[in-house]
Coordinates of C-alpha atoms and ligand atoms in Angstrom, one line a residue:
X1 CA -11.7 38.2 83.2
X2 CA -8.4 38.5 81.2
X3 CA -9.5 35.3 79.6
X4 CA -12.6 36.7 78.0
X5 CA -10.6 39.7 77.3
X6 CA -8.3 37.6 75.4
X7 CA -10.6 35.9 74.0
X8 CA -12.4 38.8 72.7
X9 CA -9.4 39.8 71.5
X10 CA -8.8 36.7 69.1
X11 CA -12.1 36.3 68.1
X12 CA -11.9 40.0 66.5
X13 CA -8.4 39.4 65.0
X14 CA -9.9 36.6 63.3
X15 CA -12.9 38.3 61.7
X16 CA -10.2 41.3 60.5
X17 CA -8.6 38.4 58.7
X18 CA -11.9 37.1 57.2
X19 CA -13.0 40.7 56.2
X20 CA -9.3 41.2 55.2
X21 CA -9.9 38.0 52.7
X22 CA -12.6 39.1 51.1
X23 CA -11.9 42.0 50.2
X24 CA -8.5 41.1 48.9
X25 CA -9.0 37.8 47.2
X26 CA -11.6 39.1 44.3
X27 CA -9.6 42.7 44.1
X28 CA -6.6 40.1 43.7
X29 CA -8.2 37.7 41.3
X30 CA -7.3 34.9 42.9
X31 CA -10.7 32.9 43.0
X32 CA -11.0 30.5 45.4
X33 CA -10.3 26.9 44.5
X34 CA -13.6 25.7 42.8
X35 CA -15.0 22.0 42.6
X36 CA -14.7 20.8 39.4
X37 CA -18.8 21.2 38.9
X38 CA -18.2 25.0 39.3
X39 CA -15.7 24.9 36.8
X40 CA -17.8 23.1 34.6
X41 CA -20.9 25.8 35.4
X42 CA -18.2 28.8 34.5
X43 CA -17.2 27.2 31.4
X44 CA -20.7 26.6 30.2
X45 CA -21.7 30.0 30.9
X46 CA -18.2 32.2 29.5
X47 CA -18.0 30.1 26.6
X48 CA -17.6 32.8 24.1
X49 CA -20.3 33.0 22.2
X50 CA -19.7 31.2 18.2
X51 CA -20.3 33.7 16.2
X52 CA -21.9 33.1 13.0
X53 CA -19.9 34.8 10.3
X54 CA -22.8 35.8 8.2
X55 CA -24.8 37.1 10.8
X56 CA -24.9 41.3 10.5
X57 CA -22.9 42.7 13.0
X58 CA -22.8 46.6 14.0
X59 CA -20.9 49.4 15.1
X60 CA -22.2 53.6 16.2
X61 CA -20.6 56.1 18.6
X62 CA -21.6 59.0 20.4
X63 CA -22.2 61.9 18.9
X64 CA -20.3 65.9 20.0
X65 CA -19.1 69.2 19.4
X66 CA -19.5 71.0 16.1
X67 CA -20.5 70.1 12.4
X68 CA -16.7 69.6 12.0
X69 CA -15.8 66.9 14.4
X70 CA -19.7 65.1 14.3
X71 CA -18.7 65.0 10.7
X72 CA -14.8 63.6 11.5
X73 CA -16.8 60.9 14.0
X74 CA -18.7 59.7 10.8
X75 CA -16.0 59.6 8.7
X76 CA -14.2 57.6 10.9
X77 CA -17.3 55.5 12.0
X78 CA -17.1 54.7 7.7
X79 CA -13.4 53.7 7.9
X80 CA -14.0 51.3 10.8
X81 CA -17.4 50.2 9.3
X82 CA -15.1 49.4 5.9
X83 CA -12.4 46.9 7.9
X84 CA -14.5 45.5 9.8
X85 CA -17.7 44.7 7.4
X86 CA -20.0 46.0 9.9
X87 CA -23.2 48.0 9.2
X88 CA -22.9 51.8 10.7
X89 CA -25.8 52.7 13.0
X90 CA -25.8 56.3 12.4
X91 CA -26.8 59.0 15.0
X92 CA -28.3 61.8 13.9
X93 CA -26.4 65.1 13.6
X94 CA -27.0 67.9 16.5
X95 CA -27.1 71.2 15.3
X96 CA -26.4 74.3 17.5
X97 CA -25.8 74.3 21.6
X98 CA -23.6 71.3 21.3
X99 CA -21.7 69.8 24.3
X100 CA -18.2 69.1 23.8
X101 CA -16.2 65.6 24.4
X102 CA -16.5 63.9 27.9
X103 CA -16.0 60.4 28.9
X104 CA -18.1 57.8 27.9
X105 CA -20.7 57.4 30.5
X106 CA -21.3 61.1 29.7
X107 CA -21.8 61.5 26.4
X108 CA -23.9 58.2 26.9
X109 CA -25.7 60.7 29.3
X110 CA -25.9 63.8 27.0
X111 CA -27.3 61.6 23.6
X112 CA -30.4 60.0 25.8
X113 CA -30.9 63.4 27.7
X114 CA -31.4 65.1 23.6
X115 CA -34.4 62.7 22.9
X116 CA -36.8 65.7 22.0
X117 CA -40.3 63.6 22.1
X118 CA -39.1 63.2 26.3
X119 CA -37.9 66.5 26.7
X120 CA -40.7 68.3 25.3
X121 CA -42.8 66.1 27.7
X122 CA -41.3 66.7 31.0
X123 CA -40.9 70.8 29.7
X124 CA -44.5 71.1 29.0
X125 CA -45.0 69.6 32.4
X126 CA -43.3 71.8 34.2
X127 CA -41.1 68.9 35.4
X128 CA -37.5 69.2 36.7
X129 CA -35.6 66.2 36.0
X130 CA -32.0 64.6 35.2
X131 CA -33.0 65.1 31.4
X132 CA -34.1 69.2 31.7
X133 CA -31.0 69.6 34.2
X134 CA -28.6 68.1 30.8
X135 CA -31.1 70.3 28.3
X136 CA -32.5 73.2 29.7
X137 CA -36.3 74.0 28.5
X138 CA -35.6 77.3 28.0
X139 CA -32.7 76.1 25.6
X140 CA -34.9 73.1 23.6
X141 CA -35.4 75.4 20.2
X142 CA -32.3 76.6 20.1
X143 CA -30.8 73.5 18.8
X144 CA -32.0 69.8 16.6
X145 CA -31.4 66.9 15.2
X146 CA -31.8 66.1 11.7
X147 CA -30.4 62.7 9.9
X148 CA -27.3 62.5 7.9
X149 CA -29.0 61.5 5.1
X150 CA -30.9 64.3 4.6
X151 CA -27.4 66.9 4.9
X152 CA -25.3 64.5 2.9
X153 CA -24.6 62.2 0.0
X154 CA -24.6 58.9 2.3
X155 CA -26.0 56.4 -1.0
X156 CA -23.2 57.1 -2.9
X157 CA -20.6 56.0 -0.3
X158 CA -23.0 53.1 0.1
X159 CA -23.3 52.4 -3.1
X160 CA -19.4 52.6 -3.9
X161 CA -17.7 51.0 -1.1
X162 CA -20.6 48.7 -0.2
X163 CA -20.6 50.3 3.5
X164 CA -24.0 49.7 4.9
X165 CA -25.7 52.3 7.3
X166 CA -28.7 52.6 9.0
X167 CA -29.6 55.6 10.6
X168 CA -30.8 56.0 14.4
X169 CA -33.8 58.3 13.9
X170 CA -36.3 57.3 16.8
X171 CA -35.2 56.3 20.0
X172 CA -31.8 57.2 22.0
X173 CA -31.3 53.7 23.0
X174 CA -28.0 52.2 22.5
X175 CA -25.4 49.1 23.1
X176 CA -28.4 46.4 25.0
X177 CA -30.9 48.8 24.1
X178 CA -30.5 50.0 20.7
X179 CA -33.5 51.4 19.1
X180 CA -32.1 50.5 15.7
X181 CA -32.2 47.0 16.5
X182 CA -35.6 47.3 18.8
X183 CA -33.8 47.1 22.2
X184 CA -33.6 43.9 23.8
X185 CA -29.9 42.9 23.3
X186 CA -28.2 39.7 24.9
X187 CA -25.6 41.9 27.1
X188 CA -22.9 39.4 25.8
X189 CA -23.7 41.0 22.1
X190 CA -22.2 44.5 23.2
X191 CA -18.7 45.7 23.4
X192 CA -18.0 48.5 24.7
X193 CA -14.7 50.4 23.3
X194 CA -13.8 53.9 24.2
X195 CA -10.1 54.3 24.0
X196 CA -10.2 58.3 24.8
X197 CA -12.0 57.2 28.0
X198 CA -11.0 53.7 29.4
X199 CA -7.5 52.9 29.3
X200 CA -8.0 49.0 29.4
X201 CA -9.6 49.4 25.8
X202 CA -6.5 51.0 24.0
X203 CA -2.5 50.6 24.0
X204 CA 0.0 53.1 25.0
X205 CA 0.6 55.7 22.4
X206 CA 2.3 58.8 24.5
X207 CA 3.7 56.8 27.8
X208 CA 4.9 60.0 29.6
X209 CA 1.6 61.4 29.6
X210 CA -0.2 58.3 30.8
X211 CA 1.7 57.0 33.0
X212 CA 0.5 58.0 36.7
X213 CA 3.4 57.9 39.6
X214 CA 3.2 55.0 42.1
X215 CA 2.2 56.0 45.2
X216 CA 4.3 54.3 47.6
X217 CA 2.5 52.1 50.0
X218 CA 3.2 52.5 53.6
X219 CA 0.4 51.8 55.6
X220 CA -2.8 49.5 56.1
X221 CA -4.9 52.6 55.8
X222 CA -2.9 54.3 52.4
X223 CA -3.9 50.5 50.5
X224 CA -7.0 50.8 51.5
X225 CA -7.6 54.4 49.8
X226 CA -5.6 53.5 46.9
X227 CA -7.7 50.7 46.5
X228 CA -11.2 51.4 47.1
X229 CA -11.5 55.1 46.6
X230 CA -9.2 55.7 44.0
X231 CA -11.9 55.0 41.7
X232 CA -14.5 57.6 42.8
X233 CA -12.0 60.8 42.1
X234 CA -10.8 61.8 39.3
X235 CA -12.7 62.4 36.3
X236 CA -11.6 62.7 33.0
X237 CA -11.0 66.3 31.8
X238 CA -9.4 65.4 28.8
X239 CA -9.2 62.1 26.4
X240 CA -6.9 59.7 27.1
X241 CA -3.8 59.1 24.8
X242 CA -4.6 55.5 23.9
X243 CA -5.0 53.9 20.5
X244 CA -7.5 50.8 19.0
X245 CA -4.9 49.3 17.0
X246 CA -6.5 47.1 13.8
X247 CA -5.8 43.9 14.9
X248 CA -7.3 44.9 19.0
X249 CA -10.1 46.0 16.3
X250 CA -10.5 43.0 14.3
X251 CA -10.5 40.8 17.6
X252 CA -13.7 42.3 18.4
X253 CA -16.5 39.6 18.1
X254 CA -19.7 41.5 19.8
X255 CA -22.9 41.7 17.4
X256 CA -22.6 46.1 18.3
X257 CA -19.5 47.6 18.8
X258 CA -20.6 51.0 21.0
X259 CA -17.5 53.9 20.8
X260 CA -17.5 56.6 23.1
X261 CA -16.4 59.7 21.2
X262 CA -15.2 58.7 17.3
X263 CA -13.5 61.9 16.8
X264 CA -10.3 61.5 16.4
X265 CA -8.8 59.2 13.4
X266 CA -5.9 58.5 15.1
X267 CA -6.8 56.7 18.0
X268 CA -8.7 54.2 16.0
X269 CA -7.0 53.2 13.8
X270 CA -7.6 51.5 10.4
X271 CA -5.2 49.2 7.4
X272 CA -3.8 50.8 4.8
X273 CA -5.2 49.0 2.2
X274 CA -5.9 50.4 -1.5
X275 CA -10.0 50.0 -0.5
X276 CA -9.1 52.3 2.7
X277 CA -7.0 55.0 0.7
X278 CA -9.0 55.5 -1.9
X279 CA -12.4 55.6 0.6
X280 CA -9.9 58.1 2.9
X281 CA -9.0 60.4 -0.9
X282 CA -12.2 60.2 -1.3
X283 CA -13.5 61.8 1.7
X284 CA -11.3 64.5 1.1
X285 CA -12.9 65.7 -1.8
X286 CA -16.0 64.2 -3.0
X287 CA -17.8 62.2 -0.9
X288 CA -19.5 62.6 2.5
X289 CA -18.1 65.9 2.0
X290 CA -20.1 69.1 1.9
X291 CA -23.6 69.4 3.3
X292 CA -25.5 69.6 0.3
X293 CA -28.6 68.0 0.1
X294 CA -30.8 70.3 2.1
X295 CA -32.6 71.2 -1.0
X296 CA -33.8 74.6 0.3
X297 CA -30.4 75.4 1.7
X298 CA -28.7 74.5 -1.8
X299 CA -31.5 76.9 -3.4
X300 CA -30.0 79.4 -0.6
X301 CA -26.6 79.0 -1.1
X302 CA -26.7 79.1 -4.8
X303 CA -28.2 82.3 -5.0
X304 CA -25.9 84.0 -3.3
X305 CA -22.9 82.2 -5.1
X306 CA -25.1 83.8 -8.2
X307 CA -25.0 87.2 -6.6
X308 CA -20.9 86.9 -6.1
X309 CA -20.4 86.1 -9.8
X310 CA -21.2 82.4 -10.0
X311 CA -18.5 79.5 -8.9
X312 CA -14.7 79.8 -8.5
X313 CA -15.5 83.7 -9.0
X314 CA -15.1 85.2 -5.3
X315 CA -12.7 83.9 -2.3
X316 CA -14.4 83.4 1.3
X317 CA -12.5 84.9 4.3
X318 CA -13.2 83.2 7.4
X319 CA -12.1 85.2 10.0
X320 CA -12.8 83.4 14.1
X321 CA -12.8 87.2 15.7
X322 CA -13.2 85.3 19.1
X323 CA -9.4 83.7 18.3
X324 CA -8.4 86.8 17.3
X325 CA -9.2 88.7 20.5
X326 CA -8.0 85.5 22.6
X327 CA -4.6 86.1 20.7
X328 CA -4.0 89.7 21.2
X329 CA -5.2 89.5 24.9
X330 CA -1.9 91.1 26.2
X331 CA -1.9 93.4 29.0
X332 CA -4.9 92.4 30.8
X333 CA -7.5 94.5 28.7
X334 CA -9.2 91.9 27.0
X335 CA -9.4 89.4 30.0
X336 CA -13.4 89.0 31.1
X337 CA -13.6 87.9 27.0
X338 CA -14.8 84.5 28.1
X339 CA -13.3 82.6 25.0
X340 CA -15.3 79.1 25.1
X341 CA -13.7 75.9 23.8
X342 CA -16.0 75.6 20.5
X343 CA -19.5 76.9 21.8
X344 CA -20.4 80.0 19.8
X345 CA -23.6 80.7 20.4
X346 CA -25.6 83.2 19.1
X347 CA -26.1 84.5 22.6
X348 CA -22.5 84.1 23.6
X349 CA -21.7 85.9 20.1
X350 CA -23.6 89.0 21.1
X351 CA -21.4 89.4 24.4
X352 CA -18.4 89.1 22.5
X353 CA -19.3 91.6 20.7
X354 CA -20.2 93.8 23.8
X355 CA -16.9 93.1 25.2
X356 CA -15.5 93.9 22.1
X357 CA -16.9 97.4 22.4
X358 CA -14.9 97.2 25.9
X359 CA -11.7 96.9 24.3
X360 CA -9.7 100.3 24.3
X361 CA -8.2 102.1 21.3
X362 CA -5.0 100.1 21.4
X363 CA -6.2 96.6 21.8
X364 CA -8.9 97.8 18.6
X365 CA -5.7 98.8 16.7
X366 CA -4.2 95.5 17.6
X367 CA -6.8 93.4 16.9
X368 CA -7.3 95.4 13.4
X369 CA -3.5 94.6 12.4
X370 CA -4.3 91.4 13.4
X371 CA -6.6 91.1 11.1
X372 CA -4.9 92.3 8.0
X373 CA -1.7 90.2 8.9
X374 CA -4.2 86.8 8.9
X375 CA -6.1 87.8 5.4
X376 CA -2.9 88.7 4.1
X377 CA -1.2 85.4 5.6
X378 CA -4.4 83.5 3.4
X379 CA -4.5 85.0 0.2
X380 CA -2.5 83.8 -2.6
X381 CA 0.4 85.7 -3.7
X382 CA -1.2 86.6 -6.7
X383 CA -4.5 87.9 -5.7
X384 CA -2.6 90.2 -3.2
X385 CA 0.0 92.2 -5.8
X386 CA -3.5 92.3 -7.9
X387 CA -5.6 93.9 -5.0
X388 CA -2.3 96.0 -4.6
X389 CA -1.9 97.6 -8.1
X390 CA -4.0 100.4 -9.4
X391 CA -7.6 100.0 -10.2
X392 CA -7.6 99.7 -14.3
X393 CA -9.9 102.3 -16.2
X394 CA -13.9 100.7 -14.7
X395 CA -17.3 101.1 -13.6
X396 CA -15.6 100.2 -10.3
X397 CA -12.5 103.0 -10.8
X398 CA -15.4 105.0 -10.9
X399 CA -17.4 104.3 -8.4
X400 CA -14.3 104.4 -5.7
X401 CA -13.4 107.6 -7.2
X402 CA -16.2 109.1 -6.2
X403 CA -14.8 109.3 -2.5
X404 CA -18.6 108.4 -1.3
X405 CA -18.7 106.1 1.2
X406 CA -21.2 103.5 0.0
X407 CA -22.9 102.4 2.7
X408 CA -26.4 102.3 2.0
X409 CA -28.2 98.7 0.4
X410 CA -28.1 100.0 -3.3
X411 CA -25.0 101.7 -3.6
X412 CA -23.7 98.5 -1.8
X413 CA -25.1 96.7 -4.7
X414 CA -23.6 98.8 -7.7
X415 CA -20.1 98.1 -5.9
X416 CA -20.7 94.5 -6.0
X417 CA -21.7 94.5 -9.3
X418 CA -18.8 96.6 -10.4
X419 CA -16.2 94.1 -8.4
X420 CA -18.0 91.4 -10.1
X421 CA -17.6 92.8 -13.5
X422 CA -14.1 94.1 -12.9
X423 CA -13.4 90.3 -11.5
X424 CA -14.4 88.8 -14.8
X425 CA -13.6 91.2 -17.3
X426 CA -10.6 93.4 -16.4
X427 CA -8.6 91.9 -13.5
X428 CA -9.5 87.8 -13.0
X429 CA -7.0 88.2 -10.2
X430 CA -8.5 90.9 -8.1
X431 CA -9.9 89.4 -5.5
X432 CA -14.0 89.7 -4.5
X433 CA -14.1 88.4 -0.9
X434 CA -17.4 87.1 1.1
X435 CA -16.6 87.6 4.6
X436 CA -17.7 84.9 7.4
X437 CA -17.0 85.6 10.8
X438 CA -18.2 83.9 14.1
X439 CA -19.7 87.3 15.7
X440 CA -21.8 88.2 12.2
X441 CA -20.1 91.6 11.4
X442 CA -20.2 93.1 8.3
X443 CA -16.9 94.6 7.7
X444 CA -17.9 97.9 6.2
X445 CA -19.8 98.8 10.0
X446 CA -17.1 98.6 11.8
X447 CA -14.2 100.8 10.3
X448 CA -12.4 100.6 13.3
X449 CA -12.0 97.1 13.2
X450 CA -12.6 96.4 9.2
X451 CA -10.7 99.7 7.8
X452 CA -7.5 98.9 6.9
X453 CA -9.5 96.0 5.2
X454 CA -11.4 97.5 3.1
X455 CA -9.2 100.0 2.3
X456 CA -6.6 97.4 0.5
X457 CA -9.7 95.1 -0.3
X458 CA -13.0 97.3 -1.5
X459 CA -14.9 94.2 -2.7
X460 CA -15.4 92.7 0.9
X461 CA -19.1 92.0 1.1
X462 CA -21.3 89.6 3.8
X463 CA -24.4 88.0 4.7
X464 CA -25.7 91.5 6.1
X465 CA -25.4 92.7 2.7
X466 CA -27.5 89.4 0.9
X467 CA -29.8 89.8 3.9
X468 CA -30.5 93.8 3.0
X469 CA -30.3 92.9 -0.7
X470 CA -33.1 90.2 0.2
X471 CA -30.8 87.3 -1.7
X472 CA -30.7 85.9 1.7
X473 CA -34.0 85.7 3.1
X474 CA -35.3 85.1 6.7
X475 CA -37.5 81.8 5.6
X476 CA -35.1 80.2 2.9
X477 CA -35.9 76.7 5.0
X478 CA -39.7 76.9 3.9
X479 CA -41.2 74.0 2.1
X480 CA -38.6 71.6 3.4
X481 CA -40.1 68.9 4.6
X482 CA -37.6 67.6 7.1
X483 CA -37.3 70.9 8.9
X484 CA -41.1 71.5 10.3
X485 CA -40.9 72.4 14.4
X486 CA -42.1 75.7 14.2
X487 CA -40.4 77.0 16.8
X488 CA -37.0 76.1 15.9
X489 CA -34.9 78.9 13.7
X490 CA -33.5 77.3 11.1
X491 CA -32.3 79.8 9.2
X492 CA -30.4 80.8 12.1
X493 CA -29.4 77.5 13.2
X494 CA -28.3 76.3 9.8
X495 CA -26.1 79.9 9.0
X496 CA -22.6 77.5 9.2
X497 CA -23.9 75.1 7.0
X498 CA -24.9 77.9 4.8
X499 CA -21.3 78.9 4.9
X500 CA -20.0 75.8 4.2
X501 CA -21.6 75.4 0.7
X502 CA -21.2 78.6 -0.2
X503 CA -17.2 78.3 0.7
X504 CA -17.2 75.2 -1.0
X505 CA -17.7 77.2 -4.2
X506 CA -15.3 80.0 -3.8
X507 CA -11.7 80.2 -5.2
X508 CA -9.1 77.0 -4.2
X509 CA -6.0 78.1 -3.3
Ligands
NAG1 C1 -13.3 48.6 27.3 O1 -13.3 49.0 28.7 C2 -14.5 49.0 29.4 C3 -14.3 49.6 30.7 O2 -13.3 48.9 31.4 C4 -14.9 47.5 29.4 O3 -16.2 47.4 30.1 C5 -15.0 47.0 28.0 O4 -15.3 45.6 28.0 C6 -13.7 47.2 27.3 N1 -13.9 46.8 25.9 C7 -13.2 45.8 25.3 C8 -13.5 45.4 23.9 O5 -12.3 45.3 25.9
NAG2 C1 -12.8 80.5 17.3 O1 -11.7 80.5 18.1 C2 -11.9 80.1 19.5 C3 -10.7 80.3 20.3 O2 -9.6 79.7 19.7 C4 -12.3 78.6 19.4 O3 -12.6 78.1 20.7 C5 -13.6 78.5 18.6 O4 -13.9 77.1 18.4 C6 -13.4 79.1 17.2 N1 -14.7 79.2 16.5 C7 -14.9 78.7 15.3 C8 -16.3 78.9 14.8 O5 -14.1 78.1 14.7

């Protein structure tokens, strides 16, 4: 009886060992001695692909957040493209209820679940799957996609630095599957670099940050959590602090680089050669810089530049009223303002502005002074002791003599004219200001907010003001060919854009 026992006993000790050795061997990578045909079979089948020089090799990324940053991923998508010779494939910019950055497999998620042609499908159906869970139906005209190419200047940058793009326009497949390439790619042709997401990809940049404590080992069963379920907690919040230097870059041999998120310049990093300067200058000011060639928006944009007294003839404010409110929250009385990282919807906007109504006189006066102190803490020194001196003999003396308060569209209209002439003739200093702001306000409705404003600055005027005018109209996007979903806003959607361009033609400080 004891025998068995024992032998029971011995027979399970051994298996623990064999189970023991297989899961610690591979995790250990220590592979088991092979015969030399094995060896043979492995070196056959690893052998690193040759690649042929000449043959085109690729690079894209996933797209997220904002105009800003989808812009920053493409400008740093050309820089890479630039050292590395590789053609861009391009995906298309979002517009409106973006997602902000996640980790790799994420975004990966969130670009196939925005393939419109699916979505539509499974929304008309009434079905409920992993795609309508990422993009809501009730959500699918609130936003779109549209081609760089048709937004901005991409032959030129082509043309001048030789940088080859193609643009992902049908089909969300990427790395073994890219549409651009029609799918079916060897798995050994894609590398997969994410630095902001996989650690293994990148090299220290900020150690403290990075560097996770070592749990001290002191049992079987603490190794076996730190080994095998380690990996199912923890996900990323936030990118890692890692950085592709240029020669981990250059060691790159894949047919398609795939990036994760290609937002931020200084993770990837690129030589400073004169080719790479100049391409980095020029992004700065004249190319793959504004969003100009929407011809309908141009036609928008100009008109109202028209309306403001032409180019270089008016300043824009740009006041984020969200930021403003999330800075004075003291005491408390501001703290249901939900104050989203980058997401300002036009439905979120609205209950800003109903919580704004929540604030109390105080946090109003606050936020006002607020104001002022970040106009005045943006306008050159110059325009300022202008806007402060007395208004010369004018049609616009005048018209503020008068004491009215001129609210309604026309006298509205005779003030702008008068700033406009008072700009150009009588005081170029004095300052004629288009106002952009993230919850839509036109500064002369709200004097308790705006007041102290427009008392130092009369000539404040907004896109309320072009709308009621009818400079700005409510179809401006008509007649252009790339933007034809009916149900899809564009006017609405394409308002920061708008603001861009016309911004771009404002006063430089
Ligand atoms: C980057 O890390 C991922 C995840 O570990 C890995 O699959 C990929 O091969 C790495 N890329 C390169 C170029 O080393
Ligand atoms: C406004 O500020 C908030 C809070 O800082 C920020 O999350 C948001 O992205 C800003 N909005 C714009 C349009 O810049």
């Amino acid at each position: 009886m004891i025998r068995i026992q024992r032998l029971i006993y011995y027979i399970c000790i051994l298996l623990f060992f064999v189970f023991i050795s297989f899961i610690i061997l591979p995790n250990l990578k220590v592979s088991p001695p092979s015969s030399p045909l094995d060896l043979d079979e492995q070196v056959t089948s690893f052998k690193p692909k040759t690649s042929n020089p000449n043959e085109e090799k690729y690079l894209s990324w996933f797209p997220h957040s904002d105009f800003p940053e989808q812009q920053e991923a493409f400008r740093n998508g050309l820089r890479l493209a630039l050292e590395t010779k590789r053609t861009i494939i391009a995906p298309m910019l979002r517009i409106n209820k973006i997602y902000p950055w996640m980790p790799f497999e994420d975004l990966a998620k969130r670009y196939e679940a925005q393939d419109k042609v699916q979505l539509s499908k499974a929304c008309e159906a009434g079905i409920k799957n992993w795609q309508t869970e990422l993009e809501p139906c009730e959500t699918i005209h609130d936003w779109f996609e549209i081609p760089w190419s048709s937004i901005m200047d991409l032959e030129s940058i082509k043309k001048d630095y030789g940088i080859r793009i193609i643009e992902r326009t049908t089909g969300y497949g990427w790395g073994v599957h890219e549409s651009a390439l029609g799918g079916n790619i060897d798995p050994s042709d894609v590398a997969i670099v994410d630095v902001m997401t996989y650690q293994e990809n990148g090299t220290n940049w900020e150690r403290i940050d990075t560097e996770k404590p070592i749990v001290k080992q002191s049992s079987f069963s603490n190794w076996i959590q730190s080994n095998f379920l380690a990996k199912q907690q923890e996900k990323l919040t936030e990118p890692l602090k890692y950085v592709l230097t240029e020669d981990k870059l250059m060691e790159i041999d894949a047919k398609i680089i795939q990036f994760g998120a290609l937002s931020s310049a200084a993770r990837y990093a690129t030589t400073t050669s004169e080719i790479q300067l100049d391409l980095r200058k020029a992004m700065m000011k004249t190319r793959f810089n504004v969003p100009d060639q929407l011809t309908q928006l141009t036609k928008q944009a100009n008109a109202i530049v028209s309306a403001l007294g032409g180019k270089f003839q008016y300043s824009t404010l740009i006041l984020n009223l969200s930021k403003l409110v999330a800075l004075d929250a003291r005491a408390g009385t501001m703290q249901n303002l939900a104050v989203d990282g980058g997401n300002i919807s036009p439905v979120k906007s609205s209950t800003h502005v109903t919580s704004m109504e929540d604030l109390n006189d105080n946090s109003k006066k606050e936020l006002m002074e607020a104001v002022v102190l970040e106009i005045f803490g943006d306008i050159p020194i110059n325009q300022a002791i202008s806007a402060a001196m007395p208004i010369k003999p004018s049609k616009l003396a005048d018209l503020l003599d008068t004491g009215r308060s001129l609210t309604n569209p026309q006298e509205r209209r005779q003030l702008l004219e008068a700033c406009v002439d008072y700009h150009k003739k009588i005081e170029t200093k004095y300052p004629v200001y288009y106002l952009m702001n993230d919850m839509d306000i036109a500064a002369e409705t709200r004097p308790d907010i705006f007041g102290p404003l427009i008392e130092m600055f009369p000539c404040v005027f907004s896109t309320a003001d072009m709308k009621k005018w009818n400079i700005q109209t409510e179809n401006w996007a008509e007649g252009q060919a790339e933007l034809n979903d009916p149900n899809v806003d564009y006017e609405k959607l394409l308002q920061p854009l708008l603001d861009i361009l016309i911004a771009g033609k404002g006063i430089k400080k």
